[in-house]
Amino acid sequence: MRRTTPANPQHGPDRKPAAAWLDFDQLYRDNIDLIHRFANRLCGETEAAKDLVQETFLNAYRGLKKFRGDARVSTWLYTIASRACLRMRRKRKGEPDRELSLDEFVPTSDGEFRLQIPVEGLSPEEMLQNKELQQALETAIDKLPKKYKMVLVLRDMEGLSAKEVGAIMGLNERAVKSRLHRARLFVRRELSARGVAAPEPDRPNEHHE
Amino acid sequence: MATRSTRRRTTKAAARHHRHGSGRCLKILRELSAYIDDELSGTICEEIRRHLGACPNCEDFVASLRQTVALCRNVPAPHLSAIDRARMREAILQAATAR
Ligand SMILES: [Zn+2]
């Protein structure tokens, strides 16, 4: 992914489609997994995710000659995908794009400070083998208003820096961090409110008041 | 950590609530992502650490936020089959050359 721009077809009179095809094929081969993963994380494993992948590469195909390589290819594609996703939003049902305020995440009752999930002594990978938990996590992420979901997906799931996320979404780092924090608090609250049973409970149910 | 899970008596719970409403807890709640991402200055970190040592609610809260982030980081990537990969490529190129 470190490779910069594909060889520059925009210099000189060479505008033959063959050049674009060649570059596009390479672009597609190198990045389809990345964009497919990103789209699935934004949209769930749905037709919408497939649409987003296609829309992203279609826009990339059309913009390939204008891409100057002053950003990493992956950053460029993430940007295209994020914009396409925001455009697609209106066609989808789902949470309206409301603002999340910190106040709503202050726990008010005793059970809300920890996750009601069986986690003791397990690594995150091991925890996620609990399908119910994985499902709960995906549902929680899916419930996020889109602009928060994007930041969480890019930062905590795709592993980009706050600076990169800012470049992709047109935000300063402060705004990225603020949204990220709210998004994490939202997902944390969903997981703490919902509760996920252990696949094989090793102790009797605690008494919940 | 594990020893704390048995603390569930209501008197204690009430005491914990009361304390959690405090300005200190709210101030810390605001900083927690920066805290777990290691973005805060040493002084503020130290201040938070000291509070966490004294406030079981905030300590639980941080632990649960860390777990949440760790879970997000480890969600397995979806699988894309070779057939779907080829099919999508066809569809994109068809759309791209349609006009
Ligand atoms: Zn506290």
PDB file of C-alpha atoms and ligand atoms in Angstrom:
ATOM      1  CA  MET A   1       0.000   0.000   0.000  1.00  0.00           C
ATOM      2  CA  ARG A   2       3.042   2.246   0.213  1.00  0.00           C
ATOM      3  CA  ARG A   3       3.255   2.608  -3.519  1.00  0.00           C
ATOM      4  CA  THR A   4       2.467   6.131  -4.575  1.00  0.00           C
ATOM      5  CA  THR A   5       0.621   6.941  -7.737  1.00  0.00           C
ATOM      6  CA  PRO A   6       0.353   4.523 -10.616  1.00  0.00           C
ATOM      7  CA  ALA A   7       2.603   5.663 -13.463  1.00  0.00           C
ATOM      8  CA  ASN A   8       1.442   9.051 -14.653  1.00  0.00           C
ATOM      9  CA  PRO A   9      -0.714   8.666 -17.708  1.00  0.00           C
ATOM     10  CA  GLN A  10      -1.842  12.295 -17.659  1.00  0.00           C
ATOM     11  CA  HIS A  11       1.454  13.643 -18.866  1.00  0.00           C
ATOM     12  CA  GLY A  12       1.756  13.951 -22.598  1.00  0.00           C
ATOM     13  CA  PRO A  13      -0.878  13.189 -25.160  1.00  0.00           C
ATOM     14  CA  ASP A  14      -1.303   9.565 -24.173  1.00  0.00           C
ATOM     15  CA  ARG A  15      -4.971   9.327 -23.343  1.00  0.00           C
ATOM     16  CA  LYS A  16      -5.588   5.890 -24.706  1.00  0.00           C
ATOM     17  CA  PRO A  17      -8.084   3.963 -22.624  1.00  0.00           C
ATOM     18  CA  ALA A  18      -5.634   1.089 -22.442  1.00  0.00           C
ATOM     19  CA  ALA A  19      -3.432   3.038 -20.035  1.00  0.00           C
ATOM     20  CA  ALA A  20      -6.357   3.754 -17.761  1.00  0.00           C
ATOM     21  CA  TRP A  21      -7.383   0.135 -17.854  1.00  0.00           C
ATOM     22  CA  LEU A  22      -3.977  -0.994 -16.878  1.00  0.00           C
ATOM     23  CA  ASP A  23      -3.789   1.398 -13.967  1.00  0.00           C
ATOM     24  CA  PHE A  24      -7.300   0.630 -12.949  1.00  0.00           C
ATOM     25  CA  ASP A  25      -6.661  -3.078 -12.853  1.00  0.00           C
ATOM     26  CA  GLN A  26      -3.750  -2.584 -10.573  1.00  0.00           C
ATOM     27  CA  LEU A  27      -5.653  -0.147  -8.419  1.00  0.00           C
ATOM     28  CA  TYR A  28      -8.507  -2.611  -8.142  1.00  0.00           C
ATOM     29  CA  ARG A  29      -6.312  -5.606  -7.404  1.00  0.00           C
ATOM     30  CA  ASP A  30      -4.361  -3.795  -4.727  1.00  0.00           C
ATOM     31  CA  ASN A  31      -7.290  -2.159  -2.992  1.00  0.00           C
ATOM     32  CA  ILE A  32     -10.446  -4.176  -3.477  1.00  0.00           C
ATOM     33  CA  ASP A  33     -10.045  -5.979  -0.160  1.00  0.00           C
ATOM     34  CA  LEU A  34      -9.501  -2.736   1.665  1.00  0.00           C
ATOM     35  CA  ILE A  35     -12.517  -0.994   0.154  1.00  0.00           C
ATOM     36  CA  HIS A  36     -14.711  -4.065   0.466  1.00  0.00           C
ATOM     37  CA  ARG A  37     -13.848  -4.285   4.144  1.00  0.00           C
ATOM     38  CA  PHE A  38     -14.438  -0.569   4.673  1.00  0.00           C
ATOM     39  CA  ALA A  39     -17.787  -0.680   2.867  1.00  0.00           C
ATOM     40  CA  ASN A  40     -18.922  -3.682   4.884  1.00  0.00           C
ATOM     41  CA  ARG A  41     -18.021  -1.960   8.092  1.00  0.00           C
ATOM     42  CA  LEU A  42     -19.943   1.135   7.094  1.00  0.00           C
ATOM     43  CA  CYS A  43     -22.989  -0.580   5.635  1.00  0.00           C
ATOM     44  CA  GLY A  44     -23.029  -4.077   7.060  1.00  0.00           C
ATOM     45  CA  GLU A  45     -22.909  -7.080   4.774  1.00  0.00           C
ATOM     46  CA  THR A  46     -25.599  -5.843   2.500  1.00  0.00           C
ATOM     47  CA  GLU A  47     -26.340  -4.863  -1.063  1.00  0.00           C
ATOM     48  CA  ALA A  48     -25.589  -1.316   0.011  1.00  0.00           C
ATOM     49  CA  ALA A  49     -22.014  -2.345   0.751  1.00  0.00           C
ATOM     50  CA  LYS A  50     -21.635  -3.787  -2.741  1.00  0.00           C
ATOM     51  CA  ASP A  51     -23.102  -0.629  -4.219  1.00  0.00           C
ATOM     52  CA  LEU A  52     -20.613   1.405  -2.236  1.00  0.00           C
ATOM     53  CA  VAL A  53     -17.667  -0.660  -3.471  1.00  0.00           C
ATOM     54  CA  GLN A  54     -18.781  -0.243  -7.063  1.00  0.00           C
ATOM     55  CA  GLU A  55     -19.488   3.449  -6.671  1.00  0.00           C
ATOM     56  CA  THR A  56     -16.073   3.974  -5.117  1.00  0.00           C
ATOM     57  CA  PHE A  57     -14.134   2.247  -7.865  1.00  0.00           C
ATOM     58  CA  LEU A  58     -16.275   3.808 -10.540  1.00  0.00           C
ATOM     59  CA  ASN A  59     -15.418   7.248  -9.201  1.00  0.00           C
ATOM     60  CA  ALA A  60     -11.799   6.224  -8.869  1.00  0.00           C
ATOM     61  CA  TYR A  61     -11.779   5.040 -12.457  1.00  0.00           C
ATOM     62  CA  ARG A  62     -13.104   8.383 -13.605  1.00  0.00           C
ATOM     63  CA  GLY A  63     -10.719  10.316 -11.401  1.00  0.00           C
ATOM     64  CA  LEU A  64      -7.649   8.215 -12.003  1.00  0.00           C
ATOM     65  CA  LYS A  65      -6.084  10.677 -14.409  1.00  0.00           C
ATOM     66  CA  LYS A  66      -6.530  13.508 -11.985  1.00  0.00           C
ATOM     67  CA  PHE A  67      -5.009  11.661  -9.078  1.00  0.00           C
ATOM     68  CA  ARG A  68      -1.618  13.268  -8.579  1.00  0.00           C
ATOM     69  CA  GLY A  69      -0.249  11.069  -5.905  1.00  0.00           C
ATOM     70  CA  ASP A  70       0.018  13.759  -3.249  1.00  0.00           C
ATOM     71  CA  ALA A  71      -1.881  11.423  -0.942  1.00  0.00           C
ATOM     72  CA  ARG A  72      -1.548   7.710  -0.459  1.00  0.00           C
ATOM     73  CA  VAL A  73      -3.705   5.708  -2.808  1.00  0.00           C
ATOM     74  CA  SER A  74      -5.546   4.164   0.127  1.00  0.00           C
ATOM     75  CA  THR A  75      -6.287   7.609   1.593  1.00  0.00           C
ATOM     76  CA  TRP A  76      -7.608   8.754  -1.755  1.00  0.00           C
ATOM     77  CA  LEU A  77      -9.883   5.724  -2.021  1.00  0.00           C
ATOM     78  CA  TYR A  78     -11.111   6.060   1.561  1.00  0.00           C
ATOM     79  CA  THR A  79     -12.005   9.647   0.745  1.00  0.00           C
ATOM     80  CA  ILE A  80     -13.948   8.683  -2.349  1.00  0.00           C
ATOM     81  CA  ALA A  81     -15.737   5.917  -0.465  1.00  0.00           C
ATOM     82  CA  SER A  82     -16.617   8.179   2.466  1.00  0.00           C
ATOM     83  CA  ARG A  83     -18.131  10.792   0.188  1.00  0.00           C
ATOM     84  CA  ALA A  84     -20.051   8.186  -1.753  1.00  0.00           C
ATOM     85  CA  CYS A  85     -21.334   6.763   1.496  1.00  0.00           C
ATOM     86  CA  LEU A  86     -22.598  10.151   2.659  1.00  0.00           C
ATOM     87  CA  ARG A  87     -24.399  10.618  -0.638  1.00  0.00           C
ATOM     88  CA  MET A  88     -25.992   7.188  -0.385  1.00  0.00           C
ATOM     89  CA  ARG A  89     -27.279   7.836   3.089  1.00  0.00           C
ATOM     90  CA  ARG A  90     -30.478   9.467   2.039  1.00  0.00           C
ATOM     91  CA  LYS A  91     -31.581   6.359   0.243  1.00  0.00           C
ATOM     92  CA  ARG A  92     -31.163   4.261   3.328  1.00  0.00           C
ATOM     93  CA  LYS A  93     -33.268   4.028   6.382  1.00  0.00           C
ATOM     94  CA  GLY A  94     -31.533   4.304   9.709  1.00  0.00           C
ATOM     95  CA  GLU A  95     -30.547   6.604  12.487  1.00  0.00           C
ATOM     96  CA  PRO A  96     -30.915  10.274  11.548  1.00  0.00           C
ATOM     97  CA  ASP A  97     -27.616  12.103  11.610  1.00  0.00           C
ATOM     98  CA  ARG A  98     -28.062  13.612  15.030  1.00  0.00           C
ATOM     99  CA  GLU A  99     -25.385  15.060  17.281  1.00  0.00           C
ATOM    100  CA  LEU A 100     -24.275  12.997  20.239  1.00  0.00           C
ATOM    101  CA  SER A 101     -23.745  14.915  23.453  1.00  0.00           C
ATOM    102  CA  LEU A 102     -21.430  13.771  26.221  1.00  0.00           C
ATOM    103  CA  ASP A 103     -24.169  14.147  28.802  1.00  0.00           C
ATOM    104  CA  GLU A 104     -26.137  11.251  27.413  1.00  0.00           C
ATOM    105  CA  PHE A 105     -23.260   8.906  28.166  1.00  0.00           C
ATOM    106  CA  VAL A 106     -22.991   9.566  31.861  1.00  0.00           C
ATOM    107  CA  PRO A 107     -24.084   6.365  33.581  1.00  0.00           C
ATOM    108  CA  THR A 108     -27.034   6.799  35.874  1.00  0.00           C
ATOM    109  CA  SER A 109     -27.435   3.393  37.437  1.00  0.00           C
ATOM    110  CA  ASP A 110     -25.142   0.892  38.982  1.00  0.00           C
ATOM    111  CA  GLY A 111     -25.050  -1.732  36.248  1.00  0.00           C
ATOM    112  CA  GLU A 112     -23.956   0.728  33.577  1.00  0.00           C
ATOM    113  CA  PHE A 113     -20.328   1.201  34.418  1.00  0.00           C
ATOM    114  CA  ARG A 114     -19.110  -2.067  33.019  1.00  0.00           C
ATOM    115  CA  LEU A 115     -19.907  -4.163  30.013  1.00  0.00           C
ATOM    116  CA  GLN A 116     -22.485  -6.822  30.719  1.00  0.00           C
ATOM    117  CA  ILE A 117     -20.569  -9.339  28.703  1.00  0.00           C
ATOM    118  CA  PRO A 118     -18.447 -12.310  29.586  1.00  0.00           C
ATOM    119  CA  VAL A 119     -14.918 -11.009  29.141  1.00  0.00           C
ATOM    120  CA  GLU A 120     -12.897 -12.070  32.120  1.00  0.00           C
ATOM    121  CA  GLY A 121      -9.491 -13.291  31.109  1.00  0.00           C
ATOM    122  CA  LEU A 122     -10.279 -13.414  27.407  1.00  0.00           C
ATOM    123  CA  SER A 123      -8.431 -11.666  24.602  1.00  0.00           C
ATOM    124  CA  PRO A 124     -10.579  -9.561  22.253  1.00  0.00           C
ATOM    125  CA  GLU A 125     -10.246 -12.214  19.542  1.00  0.00           C
ATOM    126  CA  GLU A 126     -11.486 -14.855  21.934  1.00  0.00           C
ATOM    127  CA  MET A 127     -14.353 -12.647  23.045  1.00  0.00           C
ATOM    128  CA  LEU A 128     -15.409 -12.107  19.466  1.00  0.00           C
ATOM    129  CA  GLN A 129     -15.743 -15.818  18.896  1.00  0.00           C
ATOM    130  CA  ASN A 130     -18.897 -15.384  20.897  1.00  0.00           C
ATOM    131  CA  LYS A 131     -21.204 -14.758  17.931  1.00  0.00           C
ATOM    132  CA  GLU A 132     -23.796 -13.079  20.075  1.00  0.00           C
ATOM    133  CA  LEU A 133     -21.216 -10.558  21.199  1.00  0.00           C
ATOM    134  CA  GLN A 134     -19.965  -9.959  17.683  1.00  0.00           C
ATOM    135  CA  GLN A 135     -23.544  -9.403  16.605  1.00  0.00           C
ATOM    136  CA  ALA A 136     -24.187  -7.022  19.485  1.00  0.00           C
ATOM    137  CA  LEU A 137     -21.066  -5.046  18.610  1.00  0.00           C
ATOM    138  CA  GLU A 138     -22.011  -4.795  14.958  1.00  0.00           C
ATOM    139  CA  THR A 139     -25.519  -3.711  15.864  1.00  0.00           C
ATOM    140  CA  ALA A 140     -24.148  -1.063  18.213  1.00  0.00           C
ATOM    141  CA  ILE A 141     -21.803   0.310  15.560  1.00  0.00           C
ATOM    142  CA  ASP A 142     -24.569   0.240  13.006  1.00  0.00           C
ATOM    143  CA  LYS A 143     -26.787   2.353  15.248  1.00  0.00           C
ATOM    144  CA  LEU A 144     -24.281   5.191  15.309  1.00  0.00           C
ATOM    145  CA  PRO A 145     -25.197   8.281  13.343  1.00  0.00           C
ATOM    146  CA  LYS A 146     -23.201   8.093  10.142  1.00  0.00           C
ATOM    147  CA  LYS A 147     -20.645  10.814  10.732  1.00  0.00           C
ATOM    148  CA  TYR A 148     -19.684   9.228  14.042  1.00  0.00           C
ATOM    149  CA  LYS A 149     -19.675   5.760  12.587  1.00  0.00           C
ATOM    150  CA  MET A 150     -17.246   6.821   9.871  1.00  0.00           C
ATOM    151  CA  VAL A 151     -14.769   8.189  12.360  1.00  0.00           C
ATOM    152  CA  LEU A 152     -14.976   5.093  14.555  1.00  0.00           C
ATOM    153  CA  VAL A 153     -14.599   2.749  11.592  1.00  0.00           C
ATOM    154  CA  LEU A 154     -11.650   4.638  10.119  1.00  0.00           C
ATOM    155  CA  ARG A 155      -9.848   5.141  13.395  1.00  0.00           C
ATOM    156  CA  ASP A 156     -10.570   2.077  15.524  1.00  0.00           C
ATOM    157  CA  MET A 157     -11.321  -0.533  12.884  1.00  0.00           C
ATOM    158  CA  GLU A 158      -9.246   0.516   9.880  1.00  0.00           C
ATOM    159  CA  GLY A 159      -6.506   1.714  12.192  1.00  0.00           C
ATOM    160  CA  LEU A 160      -5.818   5.129  10.658  1.00  0.00           C
ATOM    161  CA  SER A 161      -4.378   8.033  12.615  1.00  0.00           C
ATOM    162  CA  ALA A 162      -6.577  10.936  13.686  1.00  0.00           C
ATOM    163  CA  LYS A 163      -4.711  13.069  11.174  1.00  0.00           C
ATOM    164  CA  GLU A 164      -5.480  10.706   8.303  1.00  0.00           C
ATOM    165  CA  VAL A 165      -9.110  10.481   9.337  1.00  0.00           C
ATOM    166  CA  GLY A 166      -9.237  14.268   9.362  1.00  0.00           C
ATOM    167  CA  ALA A 167      -7.800  14.451   5.850  1.00  0.00           C
ATOM    168  CA  ILE A 168     -10.361  11.941   4.604  1.00  0.00           C
ATOM    169  CA  MET A 169     -13.359  13.563   6.220  1.00  0.00           C
ATOM    170  CA  GLY A 170     -12.308  17.191   5.898  1.00  0.00           C
ATOM    171  CA  LEU A 171     -12.076  17.719   9.660  1.00  0.00           C
ATOM    172  CA  ASN A 172      -9.393  18.978  11.963  1.00  0.00           C
ATOM    173  CA  GLU A 173      -7.858  16.530  14.402  1.00  0.00           C
ATOM    174  CA  ARG A 174      -9.725  17.998  17.327  1.00  0.00           C
ATOM    175  CA  ALA A 175     -13.059  17.372  15.663  1.00  0.00           C
ATOM    176  CA  VAL A 176     -12.002  13.830  14.778  1.00  0.00           C
ATOM    177  CA  LYS A 177     -11.078  13.096  18.379  1.00  0.00           C
ATOM    178  CA  SER A 178     -14.239  14.594  19.720  1.00  0.00           C
ATOM    179  CA  ARG A 179     -16.389  12.514  17.388  1.00  0.00           C
ATOM    180  CA  LEU A 180     -14.357   9.418  18.073  1.00  0.00           C
ATOM    181  CA  HIS A 181     -14.823   9.809  21.800  1.00  0.00           C
ATOM    182  CA  ARG A 182     -18.586  10.153  21.475  1.00  0.00           C
ATOM    183  CA  ALA A 183     -18.767   7.218  19.098  1.00  0.00           C
ATOM    184  CA  ARG A 184     -16.838   4.995  21.491  1.00  0.00           C
ATOM    185  CA  LEU A 185     -19.005   6.088  24.411  1.00  0.00           C
ATOM    186  CA  PHE A 186     -22.090   5.295  22.366  1.00  0.00           C
ATOM    187  CA  VAL A 187     -20.907   1.784  21.506  1.00  0.00           C
ATOM    188  CA  ARG A 188     -19.762   1.211  25.068  1.00  0.00           C
ATOM    189  CA  ARG A 189     -23.168   2.197  26.375  1.00  0.00           C
ATOM    190  CA  GLU A 190     -24.959  -0.059  23.898  1.00  0.00           C
ATOM    191  CA  LEU A 191     -22.838  -2.996  24.991  1.00  0.00           C
ATOM    192  CA  SER A 192     -23.307  -2.215  28.639  1.00  0.00           C
ATOM    193  CA  ALA A 193     -27.052  -1.713  28.389  1.00  0.00           C
ATOM    194  CA  ARG A 194     -27.787  -4.727  26.291  1.00  0.00           C
ATOM    195  CA  GLY A 195     -25.914  -7.539  27.963  1.00  0.00           C
ATOM    196  CA  VAL A 196     -24.631 -10.604  26.192  1.00  0.00           C
ATOM    197  CA  ALA A 197     -24.838 -13.987  27.804  1.00  0.00           C
ATOM    198  CA  ALA A 198     -21.843 -16.249  27.949  1.00  0.00           C
ATOM    199  CA  PRO A 199     -22.245 -19.200  25.587  1.00  0.00           C
ATOM    200  CA  GLU A 200     -21.793 -21.508  28.546  1.00  0.00           C
ATOM    201  CA  PRO A 201     -22.370 -19.646  31.770  1.00  0.00           C
ATOM    202  CA  ASP A 202     -19.880 -20.807  34.341  1.00  0.00           C
ATOM    203  CA  ARG A 203     -21.721 -19.247  37.222  1.00  0.00           C
ATOM    204  CA  PRO A 204     -25.384 -18.806  38.123  1.00  0.00           C
ATOM    205  CA  ASN A 205     -27.013 -15.564  37.023  1.00  0.00           C
ATOM    206  CA  GLU A 206     -26.240 -12.742  39.316  1.00  0.00           C
ATOM    207  CA  HIS A 207     -29.178 -11.021  40.845  1.00  0.00           C
ATOM    208  CA  HIS A 208     -29.993  -7.856  38.923  1.00  0.00           C
ATOM    209  CA  GLU A 209     -32.223  -5.339  40.588  1.00  0.00           C
TER     210      GLU A 209
ATOM    211  CA  MET B   1     -10.308  -6.825  39.170  1.00  0.00           C
ATOM    212  CA  ALA B   2     -12.224 -10.043  39.700  1.00  0.00           C
ATOM    213  CA  THR B   3     -12.646  -9.462  43.385  1.00  0.00           C
ATOM    214  CA  ARG B   4     -14.627  -6.325  42.749  1.00  0.00           C
ATOM    215  CA  SER B   5     -17.412  -8.096  40.872  1.00  0.00           C
ATOM    216  CA  THR B   6     -18.994  -9.284  44.076  1.00  0.00           C
ATOM    217  CA  ARG B   7     -19.583  -5.776  45.396  1.00  0.00           C
ATOM    218  CA  ARG B   8     -23.241  -5.307  44.798  1.00  0.00           C
ATOM    219  CA  ARG B   9     -24.784  -4.212  48.024  1.00  0.00           C
ATOM    220  CA  THR B  10     -27.245  -1.418  47.653  1.00  0.00           C
ATOM    221  CA  THR B  11     -25.782   0.871  50.273  1.00  0.00           C
ATOM    222  CA  LYS B  12     -22.480   0.811  48.490  1.00  0.00           C
ATOM    223  CA  ALA B  13     -24.200   1.252  45.149  1.00  0.00           C
ATOM    224  CA  ALA B  14     -25.928   4.355  46.386  1.00  0.00           C
ATOM    225  CA  ALA B  15     -22.661   5.762  47.611  1.00  0.00           C
ATOM    226  CA  ARG B  16     -21.059   5.081  44.255  1.00  0.00           C
ATOM    227  CA  HIS B  17     -23.831   6.900  42.401  1.00  0.00           C
ATOM    228  CA  HIS B  18     -23.567   9.882  44.504  1.00  0.00           C
ATOM    229  CA  ARG B  19     -19.894  10.164  43.891  1.00  0.00           C
ATOM    230  CA  HIS B  20     -20.188   9.590  40.216  1.00  0.00           C
ATOM    231  CA  GLY B  21     -22.309  12.684  39.789  1.00  0.00           C
ATOM    232  CA  SER B  22     -19.368  14.738  40.940  1.00  0.00           C
ATOM    233  CA  GLY B  23     -17.685  17.249  38.684  1.00  0.00           C
ATOM    234  CA  ARG B  24     -14.423  15.375  38.877  1.00  0.00           C
ATOM    235  CA  CYS B  25     -15.951  12.234  37.355  1.00  0.00           C
ATOM    236  CA  LEU B  26     -17.572  14.194  34.555  1.00  0.00           C
ATOM    237  CA  LYS B  27     -14.381  16.032  33.802  1.00  0.00           C
ATOM    238  CA  ILE B  28     -12.580  12.736  33.547  1.00  0.00           C
ATOM    239  CA  LEU B  29     -15.256  11.165  31.399  1.00  0.00           C
ATOM    240  CA  ARG B  30     -14.524  13.859  28.826  1.00  0.00           C
ATOM    241  CA  GLU B  31     -10.863  12.923  28.631  1.00  0.00           C
ATOM    242  CA  LEU B  32     -11.070   9.160  28.604  1.00  0.00           C
ATOM    243  CA  SER B  33     -10.490   8.491  24.921  1.00  0.00           C
ATOM    244  CA  ALA B  34      -7.474  10.759  24.947  1.00  0.00           C
ATOM    245  CA  TYR B  35      -6.380   8.967  28.106  1.00  0.00           C
ATOM    246  CA  ILE B  36      -6.551   5.476  26.665  1.00  0.00           C
ATOM    247  CA  ASP B  37      -4.991   6.685  23.409  1.00  0.00           C
ATOM    248  CA  ASP B  38      -2.110   8.092  25.408  1.00  0.00           C
ATOM    249  CA  GLU B  39      -2.527  11.630  24.162  1.00  0.00           C
ATOM    250  CA  LEU B  40      -2.544  13.492  27.445  1.00  0.00           C
ATOM    251  CA  SER B  41       0.281  15.228  29.232  1.00  0.00           C
ATOM    252  CA  GLY B  42       1.942  13.492  32.151  1.00  0.00           C
ATOM    253  CA  THR B  43       0.314  15.738  34.732  1.00  0.00           C
ATOM    254  CA  ILE B  44      -3.209  15.118  33.530  1.00  0.00           C
ATOM    255  CA  CYS B  45      -2.544  11.399  33.184  1.00  0.00           C
ATOM    256  CA  GLU B  46      -1.323  11.305  36.722  1.00  0.00           C
ATOM    257  CA  GLU B  47      -4.375  13.192  37.929  1.00  0.00           C
ATOM    258  CA  ILE B  48      -6.677  10.763  36.148  1.00  0.00           C
ATOM    259  CA  ARG B  49      -4.784   7.749  37.419  1.00  0.00           C
ATOM    260  CA  ARG B  50      -5.087   9.026  40.942  1.00  0.00           C
ATOM    261  CA  HIS B  51      -8.822   9.517  40.541  1.00  0.00           C
ATOM    262  CA  LEU B  52      -9.269   6.056  39.059  1.00  0.00           C
ATOM    263  CA  GLY B  53      -7.514   4.552  42.037  1.00  0.00           C
ATOM    264  CA  ALA B  54     -10.027   6.220  44.332  1.00  0.00           C
ATOM    265  CA  CYS B  55     -13.211   5.923  42.257  1.00  0.00           C
ATOM    266  CA  PRO B  56     -14.299   2.366  41.402  1.00  0.00           C
ATOM    267  CA  ASN B  57     -17.032   3.617  39.077  1.00  0.00           C
ATOM    268  CA  CYS B  58     -14.642   5.529  36.889  1.00  0.00           C
ATOM    269  CA  GLU B  59     -12.217   2.642  37.013  1.00  0.00           C
ATOM    270  CA  ASP B  60     -14.910   0.267  35.765  1.00  0.00           C
ATOM    271  CA  PHE B  61     -15.900   2.786  33.171  1.00  0.00           C
ATOM    272  CA  VAL B  62     -12.397   3.127  31.760  1.00  0.00           C
ATOM    273  CA  ALA B  63     -11.992  -0.635  31.691  1.00  0.00           C
ATOM    274  CA  SER B  64     -15.228  -1.010  29.763  1.00  0.00           C
ATOM    275  CA  LEU B  65     -14.233   1.724  27.312  1.00  0.00           C
ATOM    276  CA  ARG B  66     -10.890   0.039  26.735  1.00  0.00           C
ATOM    277  CA  GLN B  67     -12.660  -3.240  26.121  1.00  0.00           C
ATOM    278  CA  THR B  68     -15.006  -1.588  23.667  1.00  0.00           C
ATOM    279  CA  VAL B  69     -12.109  -0.157  21.677  1.00  0.00           C
ATOM    280  CA  ALA B  70     -10.225  -3.469  21.812  1.00  0.00           C
ATOM    281  CA  LEU B  71     -13.290  -5.239  20.455  1.00  0.00           C
ATOM    282  CA  CYS B  72     -13.666  -2.753  17.598  1.00  0.00           C
ATOM    283  CA  ARG B  73     -10.017  -3.200  16.696  1.00  0.00           C
ATOM    284  CA  ASN B  74     -10.400  -6.946  16.469  1.00  0.00           C
ATOM    285  CA  VAL B  75     -13.582  -7.413  14.491  1.00  0.00           C
ATOM    286  CA  PRO B  76     -12.654  -9.918  11.788  1.00  0.00           C
ATOM    287  CA  ALA B  77     -12.639  -8.650   8.202  1.00  0.00           C
ATOM    288  CA  PRO B  78     -15.396  -9.952   5.939  1.00  0.00           C
ATOM    289  CA  HIS B  79     -14.437 -12.437   3.280  1.00  0.00           C
ATOM    290  CA  LEU B  80     -14.599 -11.572  -0.401  1.00  0.00           C
ATOM    291  CA  SER B  81     -14.619 -14.554  -2.706  1.00  0.00           C
ATOM    292  CA  ALA B  82     -12.617 -14.595  -5.935  1.00  0.00           C
ATOM    293  CA  ILE B  83     -15.865 -14.873  -7.875  1.00  0.00           C
ATOM    294  CA  ASP B  84     -17.392 -11.804  -6.245  1.00  0.00           C
ATOM    295  CA  ARG B  85     -14.177  -9.932  -6.737  1.00  0.00           C
ATOM    296  CA  ALA B  86     -14.179 -10.677 -10.460  1.00  0.00           C
ATOM    297  CA  ARG B  87     -17.899 -10.017 -10.771  1.00  0.00           C
ATOM    298  CA  MET B  88     -17.593  -6.595  -9.173  1.00  0.00           C
ATOM    299  CA  ARG B  89     -14.709  -5.686 -11.411  1.00  0.00           C
ATOM    300  CA  GLU B  90     -16.776  -6.570 -14.471  1.00  0.00           C
ATOM    301  CA  ALA B  91     -19.709  -4.497 -13.266  1.00  0.00           C
ATOM    302  CA  ILE B  92     -17.490  -1.497 -12.553  1.00  0.00           C
ATOM    303  CA  LEU B  93     -15.776  -1.599 -15.923  1.00  0.00           C
ATOM    304  CA  GLN B  94     -19.091  -2.015 -17.662  1.00  0.00           C
ATOM    305  CA  ALA B  95     -20.525   0.999 -15.879  1.00  0.00           C
ATOM    306  CA  ALA B  96     -17.351   2.982 -16.515  1.00  0.00           C
ATOM    307  CA  THR B  97     -17.365   2.418 -20.235  1.00  0.00           C
ATOM    308  CA  ALA B  98     -21.143   2.698 -20.632  1.00  0.00           C
ATOM    309  CA  ARG B  99     -20.999   6.293 -21.732  1.00  0.00           C
TER     310      ARG B  99
HETATM  311 ZN    ZN C   1     -15.045   9.032  39.248  1.00  0.00          ZN
END
